[in-house]
Each structure stands twice: as structure tokens, then as C-alpha cells.
XYZ file of C-alpha atoms in Angstrom:
633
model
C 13.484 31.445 -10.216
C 14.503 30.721 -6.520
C 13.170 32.319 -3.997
C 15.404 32.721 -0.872
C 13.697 32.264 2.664
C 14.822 31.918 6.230
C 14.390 28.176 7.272
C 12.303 27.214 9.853
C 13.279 24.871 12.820
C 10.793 22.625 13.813
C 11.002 20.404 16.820
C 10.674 16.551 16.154
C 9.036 14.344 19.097
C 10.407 11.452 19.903
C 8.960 8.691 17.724
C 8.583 5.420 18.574
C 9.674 2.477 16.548
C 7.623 -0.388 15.661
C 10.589 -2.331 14.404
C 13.148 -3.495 16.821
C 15.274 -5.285 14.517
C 15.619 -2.146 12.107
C 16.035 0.308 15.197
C 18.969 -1.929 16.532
C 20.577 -2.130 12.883
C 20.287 0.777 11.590
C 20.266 3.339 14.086
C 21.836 1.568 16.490
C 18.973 2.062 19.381
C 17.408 -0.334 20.204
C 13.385 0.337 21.134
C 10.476 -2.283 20.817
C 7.032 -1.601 19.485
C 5.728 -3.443 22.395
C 6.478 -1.291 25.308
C 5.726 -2.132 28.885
C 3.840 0.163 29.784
C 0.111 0.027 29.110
C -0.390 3.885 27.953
C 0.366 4.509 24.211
C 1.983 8.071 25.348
C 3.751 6.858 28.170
C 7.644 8.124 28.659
C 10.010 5.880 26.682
C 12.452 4.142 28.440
C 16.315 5.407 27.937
C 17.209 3.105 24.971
C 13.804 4.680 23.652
C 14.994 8.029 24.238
C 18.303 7.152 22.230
C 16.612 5.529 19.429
C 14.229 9.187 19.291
C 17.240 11.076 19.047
C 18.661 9.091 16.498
C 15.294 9.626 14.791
C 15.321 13.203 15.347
C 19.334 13.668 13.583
C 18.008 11.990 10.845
C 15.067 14.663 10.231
C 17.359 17.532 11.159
C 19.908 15.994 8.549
C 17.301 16.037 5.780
C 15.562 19.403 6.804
C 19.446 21.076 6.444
C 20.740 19.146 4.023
C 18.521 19.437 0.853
C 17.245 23.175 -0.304
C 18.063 25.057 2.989
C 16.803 28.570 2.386
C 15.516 28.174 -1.108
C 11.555 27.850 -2.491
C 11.062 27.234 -6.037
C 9.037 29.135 -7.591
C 9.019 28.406 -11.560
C 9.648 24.493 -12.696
C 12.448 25.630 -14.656
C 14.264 26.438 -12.249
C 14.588 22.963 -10.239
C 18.261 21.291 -10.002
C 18.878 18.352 -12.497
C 18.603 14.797 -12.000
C 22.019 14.246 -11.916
C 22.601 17.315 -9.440
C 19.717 16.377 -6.928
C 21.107 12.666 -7.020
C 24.944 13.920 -6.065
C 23.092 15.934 -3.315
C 20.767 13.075 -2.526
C 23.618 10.799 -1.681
C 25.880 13.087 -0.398
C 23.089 13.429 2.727
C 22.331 9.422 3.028
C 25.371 7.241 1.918
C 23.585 4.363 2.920
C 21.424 4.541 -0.214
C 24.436 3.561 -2.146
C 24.353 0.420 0.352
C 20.745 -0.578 -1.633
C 22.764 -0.953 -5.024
C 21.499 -4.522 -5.354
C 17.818 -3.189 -5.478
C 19.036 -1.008 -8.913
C 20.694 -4.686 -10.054
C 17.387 -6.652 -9.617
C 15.502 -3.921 -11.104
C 17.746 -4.117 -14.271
C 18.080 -7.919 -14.645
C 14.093 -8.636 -13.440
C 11.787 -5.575 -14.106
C 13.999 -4.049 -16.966
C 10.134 -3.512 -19.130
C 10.421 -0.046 -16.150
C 12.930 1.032 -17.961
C 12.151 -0.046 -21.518
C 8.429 1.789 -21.227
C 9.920 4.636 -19.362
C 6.817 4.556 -16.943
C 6.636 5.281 -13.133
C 4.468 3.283 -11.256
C 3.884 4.981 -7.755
C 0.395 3.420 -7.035
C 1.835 0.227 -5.663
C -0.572 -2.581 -3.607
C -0.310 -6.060 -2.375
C 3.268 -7.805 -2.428
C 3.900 -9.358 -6.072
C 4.923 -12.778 -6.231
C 6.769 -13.258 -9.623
C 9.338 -11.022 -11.568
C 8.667 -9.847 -14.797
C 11.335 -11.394 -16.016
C 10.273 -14.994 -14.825
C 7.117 -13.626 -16.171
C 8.028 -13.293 -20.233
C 10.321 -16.594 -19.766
C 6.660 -18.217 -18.615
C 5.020 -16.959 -21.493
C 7.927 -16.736 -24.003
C 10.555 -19.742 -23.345
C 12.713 -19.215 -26.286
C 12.931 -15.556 -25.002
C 16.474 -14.813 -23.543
C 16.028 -12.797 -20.317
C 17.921 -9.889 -19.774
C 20.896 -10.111 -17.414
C 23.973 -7.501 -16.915
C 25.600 -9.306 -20.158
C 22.487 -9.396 -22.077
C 20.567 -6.246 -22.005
C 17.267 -6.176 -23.630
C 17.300 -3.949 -27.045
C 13.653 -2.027 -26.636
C 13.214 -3.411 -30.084
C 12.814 -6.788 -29.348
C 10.527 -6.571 -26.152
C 8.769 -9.630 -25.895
C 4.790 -9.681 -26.482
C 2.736 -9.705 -23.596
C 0.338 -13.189 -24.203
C -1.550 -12.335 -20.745
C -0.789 -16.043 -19.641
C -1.389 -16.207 -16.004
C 0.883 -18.717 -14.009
C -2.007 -20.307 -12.072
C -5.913 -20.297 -12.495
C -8.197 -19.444 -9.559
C -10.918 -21.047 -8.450
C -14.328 -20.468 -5.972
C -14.340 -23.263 -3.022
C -17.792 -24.397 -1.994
C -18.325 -24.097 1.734
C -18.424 -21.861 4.473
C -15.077 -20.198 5.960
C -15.128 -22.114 9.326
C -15.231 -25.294 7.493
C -12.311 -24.606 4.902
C -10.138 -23.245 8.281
C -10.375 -26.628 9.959
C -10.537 -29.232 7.045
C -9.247 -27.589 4.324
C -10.488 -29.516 1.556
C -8.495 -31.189 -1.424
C -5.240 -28.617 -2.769
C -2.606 -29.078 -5.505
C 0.577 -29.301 -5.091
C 1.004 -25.922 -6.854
C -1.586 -24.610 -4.041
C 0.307 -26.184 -0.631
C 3.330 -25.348 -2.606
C 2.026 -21.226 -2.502
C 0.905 -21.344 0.891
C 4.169 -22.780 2.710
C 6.227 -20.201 1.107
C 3.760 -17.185 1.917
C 3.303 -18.206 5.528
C 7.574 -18.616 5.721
C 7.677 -15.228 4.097
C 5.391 -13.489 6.542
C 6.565 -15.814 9.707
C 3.647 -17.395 10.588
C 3.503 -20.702 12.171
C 1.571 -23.360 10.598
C 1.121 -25.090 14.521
C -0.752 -21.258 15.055
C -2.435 -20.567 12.541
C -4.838 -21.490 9.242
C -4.985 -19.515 6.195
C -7.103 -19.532 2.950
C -6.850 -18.100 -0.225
C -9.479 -15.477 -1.113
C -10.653 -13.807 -4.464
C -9.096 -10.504 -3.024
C -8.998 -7.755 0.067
C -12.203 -7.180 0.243
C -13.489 -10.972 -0.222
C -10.824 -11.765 3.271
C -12.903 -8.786 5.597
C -16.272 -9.561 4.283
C -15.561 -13.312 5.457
C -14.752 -12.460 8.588
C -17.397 -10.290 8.857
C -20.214 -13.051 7.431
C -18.539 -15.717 10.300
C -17.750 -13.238 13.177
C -20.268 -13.971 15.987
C -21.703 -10.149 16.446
C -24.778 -11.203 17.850
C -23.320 -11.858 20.907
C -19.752 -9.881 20.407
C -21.447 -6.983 19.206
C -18.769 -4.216 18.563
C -16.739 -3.504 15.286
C -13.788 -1.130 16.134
C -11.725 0.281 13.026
C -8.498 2.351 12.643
C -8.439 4.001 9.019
C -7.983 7.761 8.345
C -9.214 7.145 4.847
C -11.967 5.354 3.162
C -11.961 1.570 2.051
C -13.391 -0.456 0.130
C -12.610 -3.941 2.379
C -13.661 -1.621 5.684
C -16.840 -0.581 3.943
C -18.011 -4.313 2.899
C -17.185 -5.702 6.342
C -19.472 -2.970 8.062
C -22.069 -3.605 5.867
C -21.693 -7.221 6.895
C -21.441 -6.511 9.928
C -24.489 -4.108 10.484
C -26.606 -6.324 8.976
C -25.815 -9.117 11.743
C -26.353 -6.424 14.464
C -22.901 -4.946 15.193
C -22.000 -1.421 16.408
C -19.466 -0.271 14.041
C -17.408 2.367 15.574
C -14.200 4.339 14.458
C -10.970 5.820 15.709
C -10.724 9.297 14.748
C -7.365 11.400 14.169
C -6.200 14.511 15.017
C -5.648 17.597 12.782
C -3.305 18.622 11.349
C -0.934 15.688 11.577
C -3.659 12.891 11.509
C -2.248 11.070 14.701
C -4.752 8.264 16.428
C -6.672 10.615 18.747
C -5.691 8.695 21.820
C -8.550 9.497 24.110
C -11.143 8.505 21.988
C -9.431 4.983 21.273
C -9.069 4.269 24.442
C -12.240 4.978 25.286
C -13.959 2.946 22.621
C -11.646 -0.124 23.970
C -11.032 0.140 27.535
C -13.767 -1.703 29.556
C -15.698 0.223 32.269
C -16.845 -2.572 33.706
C -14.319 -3.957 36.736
C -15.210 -7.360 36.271
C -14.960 -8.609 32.889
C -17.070 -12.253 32.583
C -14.603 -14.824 31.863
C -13.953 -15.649 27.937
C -16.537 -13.094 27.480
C -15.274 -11.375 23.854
C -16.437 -7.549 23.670
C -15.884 -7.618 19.453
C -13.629 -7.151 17.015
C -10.813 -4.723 16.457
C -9.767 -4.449 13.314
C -5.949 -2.127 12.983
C -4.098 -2.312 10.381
C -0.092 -1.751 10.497
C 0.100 2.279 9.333
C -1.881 3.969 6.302
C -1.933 3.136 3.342
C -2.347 6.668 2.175
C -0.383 9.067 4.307
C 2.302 6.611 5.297
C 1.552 7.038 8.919
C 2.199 4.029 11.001
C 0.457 3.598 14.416
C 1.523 2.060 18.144
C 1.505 -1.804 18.159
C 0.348 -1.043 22.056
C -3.155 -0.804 20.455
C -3.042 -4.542 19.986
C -2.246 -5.115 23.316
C -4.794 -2.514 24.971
C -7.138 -4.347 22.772
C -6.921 -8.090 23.576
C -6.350 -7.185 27.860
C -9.987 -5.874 27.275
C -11.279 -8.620 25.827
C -11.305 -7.944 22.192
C -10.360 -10.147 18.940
C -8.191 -8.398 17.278
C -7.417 -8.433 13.103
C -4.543 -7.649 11.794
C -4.474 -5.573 8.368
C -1.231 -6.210 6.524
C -2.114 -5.059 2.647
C -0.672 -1.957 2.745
C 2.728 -3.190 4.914
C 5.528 -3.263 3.169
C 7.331 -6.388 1.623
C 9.448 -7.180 4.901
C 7.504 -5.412 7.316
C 5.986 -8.846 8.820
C 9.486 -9.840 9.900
C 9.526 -7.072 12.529
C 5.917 -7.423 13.678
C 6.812 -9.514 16.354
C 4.277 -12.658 15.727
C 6.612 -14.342 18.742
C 5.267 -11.892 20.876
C 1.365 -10.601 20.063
C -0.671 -13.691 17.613
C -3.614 -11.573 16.458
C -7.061 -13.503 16.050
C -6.804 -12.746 12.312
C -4.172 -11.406 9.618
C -5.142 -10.349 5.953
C -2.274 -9.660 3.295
C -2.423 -9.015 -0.420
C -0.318 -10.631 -3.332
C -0.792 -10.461 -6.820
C 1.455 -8.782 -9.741
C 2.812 -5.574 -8.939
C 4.370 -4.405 -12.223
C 2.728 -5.613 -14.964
C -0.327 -7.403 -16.206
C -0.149 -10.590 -14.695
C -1.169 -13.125 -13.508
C -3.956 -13.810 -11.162
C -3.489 -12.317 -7.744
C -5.156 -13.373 -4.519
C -5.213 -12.414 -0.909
C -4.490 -14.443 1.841
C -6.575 -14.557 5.036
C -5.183 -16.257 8.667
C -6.966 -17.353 11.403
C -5.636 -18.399 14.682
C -6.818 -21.888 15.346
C -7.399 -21.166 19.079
C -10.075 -18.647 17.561
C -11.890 -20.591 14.684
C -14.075 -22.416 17.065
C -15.582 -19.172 18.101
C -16.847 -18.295 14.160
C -20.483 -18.924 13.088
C -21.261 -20.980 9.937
C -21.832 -18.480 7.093
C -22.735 -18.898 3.302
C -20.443 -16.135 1.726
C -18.265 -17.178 -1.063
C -14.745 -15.702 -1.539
C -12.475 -18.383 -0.673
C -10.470 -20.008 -3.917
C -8.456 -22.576 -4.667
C -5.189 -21.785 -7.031
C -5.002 -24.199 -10.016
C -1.839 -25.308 -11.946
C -1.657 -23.608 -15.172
C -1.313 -26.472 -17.243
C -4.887 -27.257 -16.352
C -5.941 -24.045 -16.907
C -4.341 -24.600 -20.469
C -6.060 -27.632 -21.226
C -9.093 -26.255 -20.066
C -8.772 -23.398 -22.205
C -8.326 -25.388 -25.093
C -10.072 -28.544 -24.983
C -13.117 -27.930 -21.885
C -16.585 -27.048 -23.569
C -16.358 -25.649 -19.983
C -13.291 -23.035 -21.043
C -15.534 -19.885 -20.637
C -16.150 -20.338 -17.298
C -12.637 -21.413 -16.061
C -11.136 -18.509 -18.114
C -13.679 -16.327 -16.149
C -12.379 -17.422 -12.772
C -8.547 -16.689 -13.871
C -8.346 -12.996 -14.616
C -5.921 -11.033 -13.119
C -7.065 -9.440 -9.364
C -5.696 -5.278 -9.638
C -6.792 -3.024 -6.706
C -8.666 -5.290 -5.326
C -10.843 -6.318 -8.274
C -11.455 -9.163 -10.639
C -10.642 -8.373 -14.531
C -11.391 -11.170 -16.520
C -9.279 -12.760 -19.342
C -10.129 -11.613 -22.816
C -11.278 -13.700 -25.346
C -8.366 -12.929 -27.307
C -6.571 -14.040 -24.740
C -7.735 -17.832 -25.207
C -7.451 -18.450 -28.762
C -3.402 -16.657 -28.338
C -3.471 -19.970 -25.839
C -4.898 -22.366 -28.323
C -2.035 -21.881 -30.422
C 0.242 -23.093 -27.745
C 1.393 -26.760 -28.149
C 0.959 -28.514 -24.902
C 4.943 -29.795 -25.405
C 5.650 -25.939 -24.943
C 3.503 -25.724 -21.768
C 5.511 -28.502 -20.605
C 8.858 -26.856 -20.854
C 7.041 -23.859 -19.066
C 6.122 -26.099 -16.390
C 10.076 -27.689 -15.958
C 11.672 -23.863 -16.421
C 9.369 -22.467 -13.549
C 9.337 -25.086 -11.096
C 12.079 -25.857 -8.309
C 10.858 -28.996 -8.397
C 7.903 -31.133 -9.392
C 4.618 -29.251 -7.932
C 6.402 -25.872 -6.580
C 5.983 -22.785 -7.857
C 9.082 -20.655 -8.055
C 7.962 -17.132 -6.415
C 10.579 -14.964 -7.654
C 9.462 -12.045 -6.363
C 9.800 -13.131 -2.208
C 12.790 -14.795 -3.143
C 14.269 -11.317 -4.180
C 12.890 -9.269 -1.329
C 13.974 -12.026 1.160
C 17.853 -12.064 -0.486
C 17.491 -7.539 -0.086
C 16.537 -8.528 3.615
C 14.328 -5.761 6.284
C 17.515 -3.361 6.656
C 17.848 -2.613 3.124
C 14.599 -2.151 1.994
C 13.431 0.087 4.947
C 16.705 2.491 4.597
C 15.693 2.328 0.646
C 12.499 3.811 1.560
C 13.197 6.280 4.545
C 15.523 7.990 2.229
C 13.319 8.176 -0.770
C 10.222 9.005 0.651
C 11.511 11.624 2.904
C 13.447 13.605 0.278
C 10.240 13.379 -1.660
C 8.204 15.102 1.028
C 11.127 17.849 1.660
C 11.301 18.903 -1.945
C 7.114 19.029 -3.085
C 7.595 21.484 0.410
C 9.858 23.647 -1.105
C 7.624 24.272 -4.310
C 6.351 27.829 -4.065
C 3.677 30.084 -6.021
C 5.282 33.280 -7.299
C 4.190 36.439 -6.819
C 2.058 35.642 -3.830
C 2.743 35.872 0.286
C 4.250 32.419 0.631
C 1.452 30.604 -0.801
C 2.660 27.073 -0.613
C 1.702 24.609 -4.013
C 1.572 21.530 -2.121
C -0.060 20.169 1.566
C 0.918 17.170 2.773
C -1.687 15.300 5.119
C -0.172 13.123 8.242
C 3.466 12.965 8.937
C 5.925 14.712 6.836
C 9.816 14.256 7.297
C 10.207 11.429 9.692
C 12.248 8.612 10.097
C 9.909 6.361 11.422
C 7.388 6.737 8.088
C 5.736 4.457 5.471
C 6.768 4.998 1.804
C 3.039 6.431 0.843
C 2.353 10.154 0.887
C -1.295 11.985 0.479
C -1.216 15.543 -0.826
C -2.958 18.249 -2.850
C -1.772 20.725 -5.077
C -3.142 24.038 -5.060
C -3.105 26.598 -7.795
C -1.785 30.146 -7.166
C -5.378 31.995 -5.375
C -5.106 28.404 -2.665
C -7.828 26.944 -4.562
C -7.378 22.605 -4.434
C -6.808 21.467 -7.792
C -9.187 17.991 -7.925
C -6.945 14.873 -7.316
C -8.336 13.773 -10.219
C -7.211 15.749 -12.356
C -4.129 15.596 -11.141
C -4.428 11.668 -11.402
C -5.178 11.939 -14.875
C -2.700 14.508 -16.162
C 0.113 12.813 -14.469
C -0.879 9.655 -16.446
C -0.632 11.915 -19.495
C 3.209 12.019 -18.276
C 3.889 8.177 -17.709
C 3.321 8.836 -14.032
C 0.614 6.489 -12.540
C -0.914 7.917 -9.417
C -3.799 7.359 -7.294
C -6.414 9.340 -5.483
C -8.763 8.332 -2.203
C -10.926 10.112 0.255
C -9.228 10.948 3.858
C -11.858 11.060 6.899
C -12.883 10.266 10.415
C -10.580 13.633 11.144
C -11.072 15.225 14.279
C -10.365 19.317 14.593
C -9.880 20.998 17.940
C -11.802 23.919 18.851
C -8.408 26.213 17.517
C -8.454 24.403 14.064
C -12.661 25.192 13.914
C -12.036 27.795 10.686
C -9.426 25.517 8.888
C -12.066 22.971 9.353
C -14.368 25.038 7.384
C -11.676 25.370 4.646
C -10.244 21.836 4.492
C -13.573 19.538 4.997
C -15.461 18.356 2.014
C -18.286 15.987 1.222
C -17.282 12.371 -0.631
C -18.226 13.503 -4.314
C -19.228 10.480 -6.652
C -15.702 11.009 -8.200
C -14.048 9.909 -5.267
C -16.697 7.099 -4.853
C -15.551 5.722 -8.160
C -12.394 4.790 -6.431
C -13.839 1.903 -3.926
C -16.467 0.826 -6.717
C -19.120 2.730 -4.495
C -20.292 5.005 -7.425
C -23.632 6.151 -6.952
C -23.660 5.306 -3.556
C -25.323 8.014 -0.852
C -22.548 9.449 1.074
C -22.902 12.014 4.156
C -19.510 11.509 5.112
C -16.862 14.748 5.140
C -13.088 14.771 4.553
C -10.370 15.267 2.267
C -9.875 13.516 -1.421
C -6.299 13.684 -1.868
C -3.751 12.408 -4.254
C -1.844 9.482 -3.212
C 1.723 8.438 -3.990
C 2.415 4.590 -2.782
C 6.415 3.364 -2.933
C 7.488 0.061 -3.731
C 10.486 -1.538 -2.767
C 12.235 -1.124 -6.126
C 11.302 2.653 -6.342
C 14.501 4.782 -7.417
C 15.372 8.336 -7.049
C 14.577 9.132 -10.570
C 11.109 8.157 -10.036
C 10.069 10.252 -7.108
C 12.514 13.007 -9.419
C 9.852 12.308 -11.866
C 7.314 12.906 -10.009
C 8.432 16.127 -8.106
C 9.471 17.611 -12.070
C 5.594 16.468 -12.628
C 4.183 18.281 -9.809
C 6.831 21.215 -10.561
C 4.669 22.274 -13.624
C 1.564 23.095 -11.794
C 3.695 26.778 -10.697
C 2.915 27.557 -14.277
C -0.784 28.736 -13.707
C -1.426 28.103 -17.280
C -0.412 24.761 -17.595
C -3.717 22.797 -16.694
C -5.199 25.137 -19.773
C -2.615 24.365 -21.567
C -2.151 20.344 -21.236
C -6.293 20.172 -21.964
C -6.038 21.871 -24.999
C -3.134 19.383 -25.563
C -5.586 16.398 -24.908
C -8.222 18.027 -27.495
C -5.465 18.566 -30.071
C -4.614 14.890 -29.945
C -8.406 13.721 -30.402
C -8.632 12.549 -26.582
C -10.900 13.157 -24.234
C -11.118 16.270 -22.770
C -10.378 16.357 -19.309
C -13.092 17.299 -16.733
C -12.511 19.009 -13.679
C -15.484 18.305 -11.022
């Protein structure tokens, strides 16, 4: 059924772009993320202006172009594939320009197609393909190519081989940053092509390796002097794990640990209250005298929304070190930071395997070398070394020592360690070391150097196609879970979207609800769990620090909740005592080889909740097919 309504015009402020080289390539208007002017809500300049208009034709285009005047109401009734697609592209022809995103999905991640499943809970930046992946593990396994498709039939196994081990480094942080310690080639090898891919200078900057996100911030935390800097200053509208170990960290050394807050309903930084926490009252500041730490990263990870670079700046002109959160930034997003133009104090990024189930991941931590004399001597643990996998092998196989080694390679997912199964290292024992060898030759460019397929892909797709990719996807995503509409009732919407909605200037994540027909929140998840059901993997989080005017005091009432230990279980803080109110939400997180048919999927997905019977229905489907019933909180 389809439900005719009068569209709404809604009036789009101008945006400002935190990527000058996309603005000036793709829409033509140039605008830099690092203003002149001092005031995050100071008037744009005229190229600025140009570049907002741009900005706002784009989110007129999509507002008129896809479902004017219609709400669904029944799941039924929603277009094909096929018809939404001719629409789709009919609206943005450049998407047809991102053709050789659809080729490297075929040739390198062809097991998407094979298992039919949608990942949309994408973290970290994978390094390898999962193509280069099954020739590691199986050499006399052809890969698939456009002449040589893969018959599901003969999907290679899965051994769970990673490509490297990882290994703990004795020693404290400020030591490793300015001697390092031994490496193998395999290790330098890693690190020069991660600190190419992200444009950061080796003459700047030192990194190293850490067990994972939260291992990078609770370093920092351990070293950072807050005895005598004695501020932490964070910018996250929803909860994290990483945040939540360095303020522990931090608290315990005698920081205050403060927060931005943002602004309902669109969760924008509440300005004011940012400044405020920043900007120095004093008139004279004591020279090299640090105030603490600010720690901002890029946008959300959850809603998408991305923030003012000016932050930075306000930040360090009042004396603060500044750290730079780059997990949730997309794979080419680093290339428009501007590093030439604003060196933060510290930088964290995430890589590890993105679509499958290997190997071992890692996250990377930089520190500016002007500001490592300034860290304290800790004893925290978290910083590893990356060992060649031949070793690993060996170890594996001939080390009366293999248990432990194996335990130090499992694979890092969300943030966590999952350690290698036994079954897992007697698979390796039958593996003749002459095989490994071949491995070794097939993998590496040369002699020590890991090939890392996966930057070597995103680098050849370049910043322009992978942002249009995603500004075209994600924003007919938002438009059409809009347009999804209870029947029977006075407009009662089935889906709110938290943060910005259609925008150009937007990161590929979106946090929502979905709300059954009386406007009662269906638990995220539930929703998590039933969209597994349908080969749809989701995620779910916690939103807070929101701030509600005095004229949003009764939504308040109707929107805030307290953290519940189901939402806890998603940072690994299960049990823990909470007083903290917001919103758990579900979370949809784009990577750069999404496709229209997945967010499809996931709109058809979301589609079924209209029928008010169908969460009955699907758990009587789980009981039917001896699984576990499904429980809603």
C-alpha cells in the first residue's frame, strides 16, 4: 500500500566541508576545513558559500528525486531492486563512475556474494583481500578473476591461518617511541606502508603497534602527564569502550575528565559549552604551560556526523595536546585531513580484517616526536610486535612453547582479542614447511614485505571515488527508512534517525530505531538479532552526553533512557554500574565496497517491521527451528 503525502521542504544550512580536495573535485567549490577565522560558526567565505550551495542541490536532488509524495506503508508494497537501482542512478550518475569498486568486489571479496551475507557493521581499515587471503592459506587454489568465477561449490575451506603473529613488547610506551626496539622485516615492512597510506611523515612522527583501540588510548592515558596537565576533554555522542578505559586511566592519575555535549535533535557539538571547556580565561597563559589533553575524533562512528577541524585549532592556541581519533574515518579520509597543515600530538587508527575471519588485526598509535619528551614512564602493556608467519608456523608446530604463541595470534574483531582454536594448530601441523614457503614467495613483493592488498586497492579507487560511493549510498538509505510509514495511524513514522539525515557532507554510518505501530522503541537488540536471522549483520551502541533545550524538556522525557546491562554488553562493561542516560540505538556502519543491494537489503529488512505481527511471528520461527528464543529486554 502507498500512502500519498504532501512533501515537506526543509531548509539545508550551509555545511562546511572538511575535505578540500573532495569539495574542489567533486563539487567544484572549493572550501577548507581549516577556516580563518577562529569561531566554529563564523560566516563562510564566498567559495564557502558556493561549495554550501552545491551541498544544498545535492540534498534537494535526493529529497525530490526518490519517493516524492509517497510513504510506505506495508513491505509489500516497496519498488524492486532492479526498479529502485534504475531510479537510484538515474538521480546520481556518478555512481556508475565507482564501477571499479563492483570489479574489485567480484575478483577480491567474491565469498560476499557466494554467502549472500551483508556486512554493515564495518570497523578499522582491513589490510588484505580475501582473495589474497584463501591464496595464503590455499596456494593451489585458483582465485577468482572476471574469466574465472568461483562455482559456490568449490569455495575454498577457511584454515584460520593468520598472515602474521602478534606479539606483547616489554617496556613502557615512551621508551618503544624513541628507541624502538628490534622489528622484522615483515614489521618495518607494515609500518612504512601504513604511515604512506595515512600521510604521515616518518621525520614527524613515531608510531607503535598496539593489541587494539582500546590498548592505543589506555597508553596514552597510563604516560600522559595529568598530574600536572590535569584536564581530559572528549568529543563522543556515544559510548566507548577506548574513551571509557582512558578515563579510568586517567582518573586514577588525577585528571578532570570532561565532555562535549550535543544538541537535540540533530546531535550537533553544542558550541558554547566546547568552547568553554577549551578557551582559557586566564589572559596570560605561562609559557609551554599544557592545560591537558583533547581527545576529537574525525566524525561519529555511529550517526555519521562529522565535526569542524577548527576544534583542533581552538584547542592547541589554548594550550592543549590534542589526539586525533581516526578508527572510525573512512579508508581515504586521512588524505584530506590536512597533516601539512594541523600535526596533532597523537593519532590512533584501526586495521585488521574487515570481511572475514582473518588474520590478526592491530591498531596503530602515533606520537609526534616534538611531544614524546613530555610523557611519563608507565608500566602498561599493549604495545606488540608483528611476527612473520613462518615463525608463527614453526612455532606452532615444533615450540613446546606453541600454546602461548598461538595465544598471542588470534584474530583482534571490535576491538577484542579471540584466540586461535586448538583445532586451528593441528590443521597447521599438517602443513609441510615447503608449502609455507611458497606462501611466503606468492605473498611477498619482495623478500621481507608484506603485500597489503587491501590499501593497495583503496589507494588505486583514490578519495573522489570512494567518498561519492558513499554520499550516494548512505543518503538514499536515510531517504527511504524515512519514507516507511505505520498504517492506519496519524503519520506515525517506523523509523528515527539520530544526528544528520540527508546531507552531503555525511559519514557512511547511520543510528536509528524502529518503532512498532503504538511509537513504542523496539530494543536494538532485537533488532540486531533478527536481522542476523536475515544475513544482515548489524550493530547496536548507547548514544549520550545529549543536551535538550528548555523547548525539547517533554521529548526529553520520552527519548532518554538509562544504559541497561544489554547495551553494556556491547563495550565488554557488563555488569558494570551505570547512571548514565541516553539512547541505545541500532547502528548501520558502510564500508567502502558497500553496494546498493546491500543497503536494498537492509531497507526490505527493516520494511517488515510495518507488519505488527512479524516480531511474533519470526520468534515463533526461531522456536520452530530449535534456537533460542529471542528475548526482548
Amino acid at each position: 500500500m502507498k500512502k500519498n503525502k504532501p512533501m515537506k521542504e526543509e531548509a539545508t544550512k550551509t555545511m562546511q566541508s572538511p575535505c578540500l580536495e573532495e569539495a574542489s573535485q567533486v563539487c567544484c567549490c572549493p572550501s577548507s576545513p581549516f577556516l580563518s577565522s577562529h569561531h566554529p560558526l563564523a560566516k563562510p567565505s564566498k567559495p564557502a558559500s558556493s561549495s554550501a550551495a552545491c551541498r544544498r542541490d545535492f540534498a534537494s536532488k535526493t529529497a525530490s528525486s526518490f519517493f516524492p509524495n509517497i510513504q510506505f506503508t506495508n513491505h509489500e508494497s516497496l519498488p524492486s531492486m532492479h526498479e529502485s537501482f534504475a531510479e537510484f542512478i538515474q538521480a546520481y550518475p556518478q555512481y556508475s563512475e565507482t564501477c571499479r569498486v563492483d570489479q574489485i568486489r567480484a575478483q577480491e571479496y567474491y565469498h560476499l556474494s557466494l554467502s549472500n551475507h551483508t556486512c554493515l557493521d564495518y570497523q578499522g581499515t582491513g589490510l588484505f583481500s580475501y582473495s589474497q587471503l584463501q591464496k595464503h592459506e590455499s596456494p593451489a587454489y585458483q582465485i577468482a578473476s572476471s574469466s574465472f568465477p568461483v562455482p559456490p561449490q568449490l569455495s575454498p575451506p577457511v584454515l584460520d591461518v593468520p598472515f602474521f603473529g602478534v606479539t606483547y613488547k616489554a617496556g613502557n610506551l615512551k621508551t618503544q617511541l624513541l628507541h624502538g626496539g628490534p622489528a622484522s622485516e615483515l614489521e618495518s615492512s607494515i609500518r612504512k606502508r601504513i604511515m604512506s597510506f595515512l600521510n604521515v611523515s616518518e621525520s614527524d612522527y613515531s608510531m607503535v603497534f598496539t593489541a587494539n583501540k582500546t590498548s592505543a588510548f589506555k597508553l596514552v592515558a597510563e604516560s600522559y602527564p595529568f598530574r600536572s596537565n590535569g584536564k581530559l576533554v572528549s568529543v563522543y555522542d556515544y559510548e566507548s569502550e577506548a574513551i571509557e578505559a582512558m578515563t579510568t586511566s586517567s582518573e586514577k592519575k588525577g585528571a578532570r575528565v570532561m565532555s562535549a555535549e550535543f544538541s537535540w535533535p540533530r546531535l550537533k557539538i553544542r558550541s558554547s559549552k566546547l568552547r568553554n571547556l577549551l578557551v582559557s580565561k586566564e589572559k596570560k597563559k605561562k609559557k609551554n604551560k599544557r592545560r591537558g589533553l583533547f581527545v576529537f575524533p574525525l566524525h561519529s562512528r555511529m550517526t555519521g556526523a562529522r565535526y569542524p577541524y577548527l576544534w583542533m585549532n581552538i584547542a592547541e592556541e589554548n594550550g592543549w595536546h590534542v589526539l586525533i581519533d581516526a578508527c572510525a574515518s573512512g579508508p581515504k579520509d586521512m588524505h584530506s585531513f590536512g597533516l601539512s597543515l594541523f600535526r596533532p600530538d597523537f593519532l590512533i587508527c584501526s586495521f585488521y580484517k574487515v570481511f572475514g575471519e582473518n588474520p590478526s588485526g592491530f591498531a596503530c598509535l602515533f606520537v609526534k616526536k616534538s611531544t614524546i619528551s613530555a610523557l611519563e614512564t608507565s608500566t602498561t602493556s599493549g604495545v606488540v610486535g608483528l611476527i612473520p608467519a613462518e615463525k608463527l608456523f614453526q612455532a606452532v608446530t615444533e615450540s613446546p612453547q606453541a600454546e602461548s604463541i598461538a595465544s598471542q595470534s588470534g584474530r583482534m574483531e571490535k576491538g577484542k582479542t579471540t584466540i586461535m582454536h586448538a583445532e586451528v594448530a593441528e590443521k597447521l601441523k599438517g602443513l609441510e614447511m615447503k608449502g609455507i614457503e611458497i606462501i611466503q614467495e606468492d605473498s611477498l613483493k619482495q623478500k621481507g614485505k608484506m603485500e597489503c592488498r587491501g590499501l593497495d586497492q583503496v589507494d588505486s579507487l583514490g578519495l573522489v571515488t570512494i567518498s561519492s560511493r558513499a554520499r550516494c549510498i548512505i543518503n538514499w538509505l536515510v531517504r527511504a527508512l524515512l519514507k516507511l510509514q505505520h498504517p492506519n495511524t496519524k503519520g506515525t513514522p517506523l523509523v528515527r534517525i539520530y544526528g544528520p539525515k540527508v546531507k552531503f557532507d555525511r559519514g557512511p554510518a547511520i543510528a536509528f530505531n524502529v518503532f512498532d505501530w503504538k511509537g513504542e522503541k523496539i530494543e536494538p537488540v532485537l533488532v540486531q538479532k533478527l536481522a542476523d536471522r536475515s544475513n544482515i549483520s548489524l550493530s547496536y551502541g548507547f548514544l549520550h552526553h545529549i543536551w535538550f533545550a528548555d523547548k525539547y524538556q517533554e521529548e526529553k522525557e520520552k527519548v532518554m533512557e538509562r544504559r541497561n546491562n544489554e547495551t553494556d554488553g556491547v563495550n565488554g562493561n557488563k555488569g558494570k554500574e551505570k547512571n548514565d542516560m541516553g539512547i541505545a540505538v541500532v547502528t548501520a556502519a558502510l564500508g567502502f565496497l558497500a553496494n546498493f543491494q546491500d543497503i536494498y537489503k537492509l531497507w526490505a529488512f527493516i520494511a517488515q517491521f510495518l507488519d505488527a505481527d512479524f516480531v511474533d511471528k519470526e520468534r515463533w520461527r526461531y522456536t520452530c527451528l530449535n534456537q533460542k528464543t529471542i528475548e526482548v529486554v
